[in-house]
PDB file of C-alpha atoms in Angstrom:
ATOM      1  CA  MET A 907       0.000   0.000   0.000  1.00 55.00           C
ATOM      2  CA  ASN A 908       1.285   3.451  -0.930  1.00 72.00           C
ATOM      3  CA  ILE A 909       0.808   5.828   2.005  1.00 85.00           C
ATOM      4  CA  SER A 910       1.196   9.574   1.409  1.00 91.00           C
ATOM      5  CA  THR A 911       3.211  11.906   3.600  1.00 93.00           C
ATOM      6  CA  LYS A 912      -0.036  13.653   4.544  1.00 95.00           C
ATOM      7  CA  GLN A 913      -1.453  10.369   5.868  1.00 95.00           C
ATOM      8  CA  TYR A 914       1.690   9.716   7.939  1.00 95.00           C
ATOM      9  CA  THR A 915       1.595  13.298   9.212  1.00 96.00           C
ATOM     10  CA  LYS A 916      -2.063  13.148  10.206  1.00 95.00           C
ATOM     11  CA  ALA A 917      -1.596   9.826  11.989  1.00 95.00           C
ATOM     12  CA  LEU A 918       1.434  11.157  13.859  1.00 96.00           C
ATOM     13  CA  TYR A 919      -0.364  14.375  14.793  1.00 95.00           C
ATOM     14  CA  ASP A 920      -3.338  12.363  16.078  1.00 95.00           C
ATOM     15  CA  VAL A 921      -1.171  10.259  18.414  1.00 95.00           C
ATOM     16  CA  ALA A 922       1.244  13.034  19.414  1.00 95.00           C
ATOM     17  CA  GLY A 923      -1.065  14.870  21.811  1.00 92.00           C
ATOM     18  CA  ASP A 924       0.905  17.022  24.224  1.00 93.00           C
ATOM     19  CA  LYS A 925       4.185  15.448  23.037  1.00 95.00           C
ATOM     20  CA  ILE A 926       4.041  17.319  19.727  1.00 95.00           C
ATOM     21  CA  GLU A 927       6.929  19.672  20.547  1.00 93.00           C
ATOM     22  CA  THR A 928       9.111  16.785  21.717  1.00 96.00           C
ATOM     23  CA  ILE A 929       8.374  14.826  18.546  1.00 96.00           C
ATOM     24  CA  LEU A 930       9.078  17.860  16.361  1.00 96.00           C
ATOM     25  CA  ASN A 931      12.427  18.389  18.087  1.00 94.00           C
ATOM     26  CA  GLU A 932      13.325  14.719  17.690  1.00 95.00           C
ATOM     27  CA  LEU A 933      12.350  14.660  14.013  1.00 96.00           C
ATOM     28  CA  ASN A 934      14.267  17.865  13.376  1.00 93.00           C
ATOM     29  CA  ASP A 935      17.388  16.302  14.894  1.00 92.00           C
ATOM     30  CA  ILE A 936      16.928  13.033  13.013  1.00 93.00           C
ATOM     31  CA  LYS A 937      15.871  14.217   9.538  1.00 88.00           C
ATOM     32  CA  ASP A 938      19.267  15.650   8.622  1.00 81.00           C
ATOM     33  CA  SER A 939      21.238  12.742  10.054  1.00 82.00           C
ATOM     34  CA  ILE A 940      19.012   9.824   9.072  1.00 86.00           C
ATOM     35  CA  SER A 941      21.969   8.195   7.305  1.00 86.00           C
ATOM     36  CA  THR A 942      23.478   7.378  10.711  1.00 88.00           C
ATOM     37  CA  LEU A 943      20.340   5.406  11.650  1.00 88.00           C
ATOM     38  CA  LYS A 944      19.946   3.589   8.339  1.00 90.00           C
ATOM     39  CA  PRO A 945      22.402   0.776   9.161  1.00 91.00           C
ATOM     40  CA  LEU A 946      20.277  -0.135  12.185  1.00 90.00           C
ATOM     41  CA  LEU A 947      16.882   0.434  10.578  1.00 92.00           C
ATOM     42  CA  LEU A 948      17.638  -1.343   7.305  1.00 91.00           C
ATOM     43  CA  ASN A 949      19.435  -4.345   8.826  1.00 92.00           C
ATOM     44  CA  PRO A 950      17.226  -7.369   8.065  1.00 91.00           C
ATOM     45  CA  GLN A 951      18.967  -9.412  10.769  1.00 93.00           C
ATOM     46  CA  THR A 952      17.813  -7.056  13.523  1.00 92.00           C
ATOM     47  CA  SER A 953      14.230  -7.596  14.643  1.00 93.00           C
ATOM     48  CA  ASP A 954      11.768  -4.722  14.878  1.00 93.00           C
ATOM     49  CA  GLU A 955      11.690  -5.225  18.650  1.00 94.00           C
ATOM     50  CA  GLU A 956      15.477  -4.834  18.871  1.00 94.00           C
ATOM     51  CA  LYS A 957      15.385  -1.768  16.610  1.00 93.00           C
ATOM     52  CA  PHE A 958      12.627  -0.236  18.719  1.00 92.00           C
ATOM     53  CA  ASP A 959      14.551  -0.912  21.946  1.00 92.00           C
ATOM     54  CA  VAL A 960      17.688   0.757  20.575  1.00 92.00           C
ATOM     55  CA  LEU A 961      15.736   3.784  19.329  1.00 92.00           C
ATOM     56  CA  HIS A 962      13.753   4.176  22.521  1.00 88.00           C
ATOM     57  CA  GLN A 963      16.776   3.650  24.770  1.00 91.00           C
ATOM     58  CA  SER A 964      18.600   6.360  22.824  1.00 90.00           C
ATOM     59  CA  GLY A 965      16.046   8.809  24.198  1.00 92.00           C
ATOM     60  CA  LEU A 966      13.486   8.937  21.403  1.00 94.00           C
ATOM     61  CA  SER A 967       9.817   9.041  22.311  1.00 95.00           C
ATOM     62  CA  LEU A 968       7.660   6.000  21.627  1.00 94.00           C
ATOM     63  CA  GLU A 969       5.900   7.889  18.847  1.00 96.00           C
ATOM     64  CA  THR A 970       9.102   8.851  17.030  1.00 96.00           C
ATOM     65  CA  ALA A 971      10.598   5.365  17.383  1.00 95.00           C
ATOM     66  CA  ASN A 972       7.385   3.810  16.052  1.00 95.00           C
ATOM     67  CA  LEU A 973       7.268   6.247  13.142  1.00 95.00           C
ATOM     68  CA  LEU A 974      10.813   5.331  12.126  1.00 95.00           C
ATOM     69  CA  LEU A 975       9.980   1.621  12.234  1.00 95.00           C
ATOM     70  CA  ILE A 976       6.774   2.105  10.241  1.00 94.00           C
ATOM     71  CA  LEU A 977       8.538   4.220   7.611  1.00 94.00           C
ATOM     72  CA  THR A 978      11.307   1.626   7.370  1.00 93.00           C
ATOM     73  CA  GLY A 979       8.821  -1.226   6.997  1.00 91.00           C
ATOM     74  CA  ASP A 980       6.912   0.687   4.329  1.00 92.00           C
ATOM     75  CA  ARG A 981      10.175   1.620   2.574  1.00 90.00           C
ATOM     76  CA  ASN A 982       9.336   5.295   3.063  1.00 92.00           C
ATOM     77  CA  LEU A 983      12.210   6.468   5.254  1.00 92.00           C
ATOM     78  CA  ASP A 984      13.024   9.066   2.610  1.00 91.00           C
ATOM     79  CA  LYS A 985       9.717  10.814   3.423  1.00 94.00           C
ATOM     80  CA  LEU A 986      10.826  11.743   6.952  1.00 95.00           C
ATOM     81  CA  SER A 987      11.852  15.299   6.081  1.00 94.00           C
ATOM     82  CA  VAL A 988       8.527  16.049   4.353  1.00 95.00           C
ATOM     83  CA  ILE A 989       6.598  14.531   7.273  1.00 96.00           C
ATOM     84  CA  TYR A 990       8.531  16.787   9.654  1.00 96.00           C
ATOM     85  CA  ASP A 991       7.771  19.860   7.508  1.00 94.00           C
ATOM     86  CA  ASN A 992       4.059  18.965   7.334  1.00 95.00           C
ATOM     87  CA  LEU A 993       3.830  18.317  11.087  1.00 96.00           C
ATOM     88  CA  ASN A 994       5.663  21.543  11.884  1.00 94.00           C
ATOM     89  CA  LYS A 995       3.292  23.487   9.620  1.00 92.00           C
ATOM     90  CA  ILE A 996       0.221  22.013  11.360  1.00 94.00           C
ATOM     91  CA  TYR A 997       1.725  22.748  14.783  1.00 94.00           C
ATOM     92  CA  GLN A 998       2.512  26.350  13.849  1.00 93.00           C
ATOM     93  CA  GLU A 999      -0.960  26.975  12.417  1.00 91.00           C
ATOM     94  CA  LYS A1000      -2.757  25.489  15.433  1.00 93.00           C
ATOM     95  CA  ASN A1001      -0.584  27.365  17.932  1.00 92.00           C
ATOM     96  CA  GLN A1002      -0.311  30.725  16.145  1.00 94.00           C
ATOM     97  CA  VAL A1003       3.454  30.335  15.744  1.00 93.00           C
ATOM     98  CA  LEU A1004       5.524  31.840  12.955  1.00 93.00           C
ATOM     99  CA  GLU A1005       9.054  30.691  12.195  1.00 91.00           C
ATOM    100  CA  VAL A1006      11.348  33.465  11.003  1.00 95.00           C
ATOM    101  CA  GLU A1007      14.833  33.015   9.583  1.00 96.00           C
ATOM    102  CA  VAL A1008      17.265  35.906   9.996  1.00 96.00           C
ATOM    103  CA  ILE A1009      20.565  35.918   8.134  1.00 96.00           C
ATOM    104  CA  SER A1010      23.183  38.416   9.260  1.00 95.00           C
ATOM    105  CA  THR A1011      26.946  38.876   9.088  1.00 94.00           C
ATOM    106  CA  ASP A1012      27.406  38.688  12.854  1.00 94.00           C
ATOM    107  CA  VAL A1013      25.715  36.989  15.766  1.00 94.00           C
ATOM    108  CA  LEU A1014      22.724  39.083  16.841  1.00 94.00           C
ATOM    109  CA  THR A1015      22.821  40.418  20.387  1.00 95.00           C
ATOM    110  CA  GLU A1016      20.114  39.459  22.859  1.00 95.00           C
ATOM    111  CA  ASP A1017      18.693  42.992  22.596  1.00 96.00           C
ATOM    112  CA  GLN A1018      18.555  42.780  18.802  1.00 95.00           C
ATOM    113  CA  ILE A1019      16.811  39.405  18.965  1.00 95.00           C
ATOM    114  CA  LYS A1020      14.380  40.679  21.604  1.00 96.00           C
ATOM    115  CA  ASN A1021      13.551  43.862  19.648  1.00 96.00           C
ATOM    116  CA  LEU A1022      13.199  42.063  16.321  1.00 95.00           C
ATOM    117  CA  THR A1023      10.992  39.371  17.881  1.00 96.00           C
ATOM    118  CA  ALA A1024       8.781  41.961  19.599  1.00 96.00           C
ATOM    119  CA  SER A1025       8.454  43.957  16.377  1.00 95.00           C
ATOM    120  CA  LEU A1026       7.504  40.869  14.334  1.00 94.00           C
ATOM    121  CA  GLU A1027       5.049  39.649  16.996  1.00 95.00           C
ATOM    122  CA  GLY A1028       3.390  43.068  16.892  1.00 95.00           C
ATOM    123  CA  LYS A1029       3.103  42.977  13.115  1.00 93.00           C
ATOM    124  CA  TYR A1030       1.965  39.348  12.666  1.00 92.00           C
ATOM    125  CA  HIS A1031       0.124  38.818  15.988  1.00 94.00           C
ATOM    126  CA  LYS A1032       1.747  35.410  16.403  1.00 95.00           C
ATOM    127  CA  LYS A1033       4.448  33.930  18.589  1.00 94.00           C
ATOM    128  CA  ILE A1034       7.739  34.274  16.715  1.00 95.00           C
ATOM    129  CA  ILE A1035      10.411  31.602  16.665  1.00 92.00           C
ATOM    130  CA  LEU A1036      13.578  33.277  15.451  1.00 93.00           C
ATOM    131  CA  LYS A1037      16.205  31.139  13.743  1.00 93.00           C
ATOM    132  CA  THR A1038      19.451  32.940  13.042  1.00 95.00           C
ATOM    133  CA  LYS A1039      22.173  32.160  10.532  1.00 95.00           C
ATOM    134  CA  ILE A1040      25.498  33.812   9.870  1.00 95.00           C
ATOM    135  CA  ASN A1041      26.604  34.649   6.314  1.00 95.00           C
ATOM    136  CA  ALA A1042      29.532  37.049   5.934  1.00 92.00           C
ATOM    137  CA  ASP A1043      28.927  37.225   2.159  1.00 93.00           C
ATOM    138  CA  ILE A1044      26.012  39.658   2.631  1.00 92.00           C
ATOM    139  CA  LEU A1045      28.559  42.250   3.896  1.00 91.00           C
ATOM    140  CA  GLY A1046      26.198  43.794   6.474  1.00 92.00           C
ATOM    141  CA  GLY A1047      22.547  44.291   7.288  1.00 91.00           C
ATOM    142  CA  MET A1048      20.265  41.270   7.303  1.00 94.00           C
ATOM    143  CA  ILE A1049      17.939  39.082   5.293  1.00 96.00           C
ATOM    144  CA  ILE A1050      14.624  38.074   6.862  1.00 95.00           C
ATOM    145  CA  ARG A1051      12.527  35.140   5.635  1.00 95.00           C
ATOM    146  CA  ILE A1052       8.981  34.741   6.923  1.00 92.00           C
ATOM    147  CA  GLY A1053       7.170  31.950   5.132  1.00 82.00           C
ATOM    148  CA  ASP A1054       7.016  33.059   1.507  1.00 85.00           C
ATOM    149  CA  GLU A1055       8.079  36.630   2.332  1.00 91.00           C
ATOM    150  CA  TYR A1056      11.687  37.613   1.756  1.00 92.00           C
ATOM    151  CA  LEU A1057      13.079  40.948   2.947  1.00 93.00           C
ATOM    152  CA  ASP A1058      16.658  41.579   1.828  1.00 94.00           C
ATOM    153  CA  CYS A1059      18.158  44.491   3.754  1.00 91.00           C
ATOM    154  CA  SER A1060      21.743  43.395   3.161  1.00 92.00           C
ATOM    155  CA  ILE A1061      24.510  45.683   1.986  1.00 92.00           C
ATOM    156  CA  LEU A1062      25.250  43.222  -0.827  1.00 93.00           C
ATOM    157  CA  ASN A1063      21.681  43.639  -2.098  1.00 91.00           C
ATOM    158  CA  LYS A1064      21.922  47.452  -1.887  1.00 91.00           C
ATOM    159  CA  LEU A1065      25.204  47.400  -3.839  1.00 92.00           C
ATOM    160  CA  ASN A1066      23.670  45.140  -6.477  1.00 92.00           C
ATOM    161  CA  GLN A1067      20.711  47.527  -6.806  1.00 92.00           C
ATOM    162  CA  ILE A1068      23.039  50.507  -7.252  1.00 93.00           C
ATOM    163  CA  LYS A1069      25.112  48.570  -9.810  1.00 92.00           C
ATOM    164  CA  ALA A1070      21.957  47.622 -11.747  1.00 91.00           C
ATOM    165  CA  SER A1071      20.670  51.225 -11.792  1.00 91.00           C
ATOM    166  CA  LEU A1072      24.028  52.567 -12.971  1.00 92.00           C
ATOM    167  CA  SER A1073      24.230  50.074 -15.813  1.00 88.00           C
ATOM    168  CA  LYS A1074      20.860  51.196 -17.268  1.00 79.00           C
TER     169      LYS A1074
END
């Protein structure tokens, strides 16, 4: 049977209950490093019970361990990242949360993070989760991504705009 990522996501959301944040954190940690778990999960000589014990003893919740075993059994382990994205989207919608990515040349100070978060919460009327990244290539300023919105206030962007206007 071919199960869609939406079906996996809905089933996981239904069983997650108040563990949703824990499961999201676990899936976020696992999705980028799934290759380290594949030798265990794909080993036909290891029983599902042994796999489950190893996963659960490593600190994963029952729900996350079961999901990994189900995805492995269905040969859908490659869908883990999409399932995480879908689950995170549902969680954010239900809890009025907005994830914002901020790219800057330097680490933002606590005051900058606090002010930016407060400003965005005032504008969007949602709880803001700020994720910061460092990229020295933008030369200064910052780039802010909010869902499909993209605000490029970097010096690199300003220089490119000036260059484009001068070449016209």
